[in-house]
PDB file of C-alpha atoms in Angstrom:
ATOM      1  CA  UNK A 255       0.000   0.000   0.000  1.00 76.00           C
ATOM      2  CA  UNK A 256       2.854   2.523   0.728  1.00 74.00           C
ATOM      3  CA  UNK A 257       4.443   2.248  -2.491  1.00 74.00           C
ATOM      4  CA  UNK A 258       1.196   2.021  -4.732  1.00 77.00           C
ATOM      5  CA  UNK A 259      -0.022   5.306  -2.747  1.00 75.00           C
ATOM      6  CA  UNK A 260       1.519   7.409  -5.345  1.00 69.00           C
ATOM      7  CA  UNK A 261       4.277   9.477  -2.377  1.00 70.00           C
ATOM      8  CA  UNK A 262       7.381   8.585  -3.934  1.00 72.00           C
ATOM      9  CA  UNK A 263       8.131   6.260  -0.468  1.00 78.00           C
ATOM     10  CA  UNK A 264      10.291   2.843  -1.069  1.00 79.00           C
ATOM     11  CA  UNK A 265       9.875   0.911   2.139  1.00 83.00           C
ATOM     12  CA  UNK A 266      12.762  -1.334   3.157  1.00 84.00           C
ATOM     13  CA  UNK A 267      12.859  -4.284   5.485  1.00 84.00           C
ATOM     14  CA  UNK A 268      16.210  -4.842   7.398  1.00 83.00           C
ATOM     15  CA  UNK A 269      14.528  -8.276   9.188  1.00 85.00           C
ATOM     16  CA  UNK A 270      13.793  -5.681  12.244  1.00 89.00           C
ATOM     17  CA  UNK A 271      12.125  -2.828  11.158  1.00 89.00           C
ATOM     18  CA  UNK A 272      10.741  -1.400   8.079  1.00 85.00           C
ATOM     19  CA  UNK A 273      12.795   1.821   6.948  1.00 86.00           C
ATOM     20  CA  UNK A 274      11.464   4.477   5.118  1.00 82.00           C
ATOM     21  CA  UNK A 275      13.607   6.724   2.409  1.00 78.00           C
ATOM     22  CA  UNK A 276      11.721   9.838   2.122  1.00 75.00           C
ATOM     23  CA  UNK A 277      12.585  12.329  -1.222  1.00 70.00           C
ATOM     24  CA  UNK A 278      13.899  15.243  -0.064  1.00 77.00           C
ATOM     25  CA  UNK A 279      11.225  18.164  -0.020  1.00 81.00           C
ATOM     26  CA  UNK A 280      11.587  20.503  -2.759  1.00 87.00           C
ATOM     27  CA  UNK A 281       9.048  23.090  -3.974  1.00 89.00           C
ATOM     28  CA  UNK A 282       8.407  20.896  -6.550  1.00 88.00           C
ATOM     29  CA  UNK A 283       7.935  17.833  -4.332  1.00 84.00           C
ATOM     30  CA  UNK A 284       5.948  20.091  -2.022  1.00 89.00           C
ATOM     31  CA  UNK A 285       3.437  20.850  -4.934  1.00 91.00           C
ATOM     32  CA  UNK A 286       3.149  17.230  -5.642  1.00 87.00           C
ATOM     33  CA  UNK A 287       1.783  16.449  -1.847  1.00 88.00           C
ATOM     34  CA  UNK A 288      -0.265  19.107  -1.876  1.00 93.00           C
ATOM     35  CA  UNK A 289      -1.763  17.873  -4.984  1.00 94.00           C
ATOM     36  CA  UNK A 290      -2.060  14.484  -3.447  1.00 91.00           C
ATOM     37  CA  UNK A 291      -4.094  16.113  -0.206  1.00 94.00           C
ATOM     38  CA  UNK A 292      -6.417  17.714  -2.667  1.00 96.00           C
ATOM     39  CA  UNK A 293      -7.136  14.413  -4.674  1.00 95.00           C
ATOM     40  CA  UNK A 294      -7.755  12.791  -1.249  1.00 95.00           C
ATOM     41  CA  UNK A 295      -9.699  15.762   0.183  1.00 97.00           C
ATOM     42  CA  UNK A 296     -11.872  15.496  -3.280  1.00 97.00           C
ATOM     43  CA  UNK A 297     -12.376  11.853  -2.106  1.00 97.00           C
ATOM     44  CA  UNK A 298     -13.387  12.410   1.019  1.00 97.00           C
ATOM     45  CA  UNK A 299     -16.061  15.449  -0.209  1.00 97.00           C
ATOM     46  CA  UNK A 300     -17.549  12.503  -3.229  1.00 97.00           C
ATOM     47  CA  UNK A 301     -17.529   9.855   0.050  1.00 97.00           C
ATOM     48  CA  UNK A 302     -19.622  12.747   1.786  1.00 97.00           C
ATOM     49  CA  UNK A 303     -22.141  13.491  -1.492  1.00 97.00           C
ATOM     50  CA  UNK A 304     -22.353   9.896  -1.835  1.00 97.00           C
ATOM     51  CA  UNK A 305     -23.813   8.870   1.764  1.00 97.00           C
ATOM     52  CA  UNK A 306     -26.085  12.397   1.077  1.00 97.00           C
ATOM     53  CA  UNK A 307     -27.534  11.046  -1.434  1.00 97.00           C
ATOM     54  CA  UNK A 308     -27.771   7.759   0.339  1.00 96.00           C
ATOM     55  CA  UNK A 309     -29.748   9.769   3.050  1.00 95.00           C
ATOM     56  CA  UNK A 310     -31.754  11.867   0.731  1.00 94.00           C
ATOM     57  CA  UNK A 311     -33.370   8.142  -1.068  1.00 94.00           C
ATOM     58  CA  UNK A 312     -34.250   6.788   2.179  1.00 94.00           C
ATOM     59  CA  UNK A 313     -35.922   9.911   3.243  1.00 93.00           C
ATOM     60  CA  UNK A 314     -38.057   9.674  -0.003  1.00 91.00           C
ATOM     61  CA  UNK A 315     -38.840   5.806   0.548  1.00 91.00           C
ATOM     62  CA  UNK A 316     -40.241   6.972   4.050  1.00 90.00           C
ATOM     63  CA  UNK A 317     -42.306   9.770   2.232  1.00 85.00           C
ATOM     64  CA  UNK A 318     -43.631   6.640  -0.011  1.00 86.00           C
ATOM     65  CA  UNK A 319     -44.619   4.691   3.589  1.00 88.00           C
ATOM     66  CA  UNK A 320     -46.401   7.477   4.932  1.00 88.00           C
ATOM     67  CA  UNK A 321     -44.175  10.059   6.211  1.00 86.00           C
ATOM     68  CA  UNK A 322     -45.458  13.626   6.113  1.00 90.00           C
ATOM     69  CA  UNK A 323     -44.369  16.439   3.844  1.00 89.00           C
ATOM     70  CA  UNK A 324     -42.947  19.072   6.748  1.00 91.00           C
ATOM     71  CA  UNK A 325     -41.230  15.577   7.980  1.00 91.00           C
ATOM     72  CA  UNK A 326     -39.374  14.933   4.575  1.00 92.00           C
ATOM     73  CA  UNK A 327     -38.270  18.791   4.312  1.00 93.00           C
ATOM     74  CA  UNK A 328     -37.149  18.639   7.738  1.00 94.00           C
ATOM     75  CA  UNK A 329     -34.852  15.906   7.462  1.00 94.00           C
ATOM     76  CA  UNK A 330     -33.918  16.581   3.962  1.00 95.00           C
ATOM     77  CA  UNK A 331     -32.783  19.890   5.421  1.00 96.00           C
ATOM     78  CA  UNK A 332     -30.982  18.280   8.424  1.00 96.00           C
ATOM     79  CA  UNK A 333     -28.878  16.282   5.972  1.00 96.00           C
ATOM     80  CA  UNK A 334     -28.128  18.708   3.638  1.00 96.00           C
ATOM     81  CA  UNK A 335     -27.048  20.809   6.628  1.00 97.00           C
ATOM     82  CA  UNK A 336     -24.285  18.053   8.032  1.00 97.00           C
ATOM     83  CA  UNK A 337     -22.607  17.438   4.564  1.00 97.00           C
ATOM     84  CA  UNK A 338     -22.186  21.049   4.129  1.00 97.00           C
ATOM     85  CA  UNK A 339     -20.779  20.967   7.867  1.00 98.00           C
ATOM     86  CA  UNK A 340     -18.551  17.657   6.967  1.00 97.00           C
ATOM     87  CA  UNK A 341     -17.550  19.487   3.045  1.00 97.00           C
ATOM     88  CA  UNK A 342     -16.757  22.486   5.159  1.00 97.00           C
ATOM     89  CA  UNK A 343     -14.260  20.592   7.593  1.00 98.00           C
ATOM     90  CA  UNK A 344     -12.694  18.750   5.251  1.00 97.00           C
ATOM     91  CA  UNK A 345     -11.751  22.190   2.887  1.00 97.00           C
ATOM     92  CA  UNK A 346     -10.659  23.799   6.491  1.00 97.00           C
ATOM     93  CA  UNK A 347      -8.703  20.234   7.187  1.00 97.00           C
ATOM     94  CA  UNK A 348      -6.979  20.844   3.388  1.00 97.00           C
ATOM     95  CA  UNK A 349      -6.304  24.786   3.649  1.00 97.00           C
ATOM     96  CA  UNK A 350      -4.257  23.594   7.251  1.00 96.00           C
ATOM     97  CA  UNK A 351      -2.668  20.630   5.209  1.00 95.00           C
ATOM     98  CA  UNK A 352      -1.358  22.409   2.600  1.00 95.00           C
ATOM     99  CA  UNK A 353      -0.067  25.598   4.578  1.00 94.00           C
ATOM    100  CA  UNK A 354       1.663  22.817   6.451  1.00 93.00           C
ATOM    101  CA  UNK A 355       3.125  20.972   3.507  1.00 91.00           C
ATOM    102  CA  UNK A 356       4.622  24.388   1.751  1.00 90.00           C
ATOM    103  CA  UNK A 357       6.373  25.586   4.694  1.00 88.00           C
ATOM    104  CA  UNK A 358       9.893  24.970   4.509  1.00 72.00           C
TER     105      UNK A 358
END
């Protein structure tokens, strides 16, 4: 898994421990991570859509069993409202990420 994850990391085993040669950070290497965190923060906000949606179908199955209108709004609103919560943390959890991966 480390060397298919696309960092550039060679792991080594020495029969004790498992070494790790990192690349040297660059600004060019630096880019490249920071491009990494936003393909995995894009992940992570598609994960998020994906269980909205999820959430959004059952709430219209309920409607079809009998729940009321004002019900389905109300939830429908109260899951819209956490993935823009959960989208929100995750861009805040990237802006930190890659402030911390450009600083030298």
């Amino acid at each position: 898994a480390i060397r298919e994850s696309d960092l550039g990391v060679n792991p080594n085993n020495d029969g004790i421990a498992i070494r790790l040669s990192l690349p040297q950070l660059t600004e060019e290497r630096r880019k490249e991570y920071v491009k990494v965190a936003k393909n995995m923060a894009e992940d992570g906000r598609v994960a998020v859509r994906n269980v909205r949606r999820d959430g959004m179908d059952m709430i219209k199955k309920a409607k079809t069993a009998g729940m009321g209108e004002d019900d389905q709004k109300m939830w429908q609103e109260e899951v819209q409202e956490m993935t823009d919560k959960a989208i929100a943390q995750i861009d805040r959890l990237l802006e930190g990420k890659q402030v911390e991966i450009m600083q030298v």
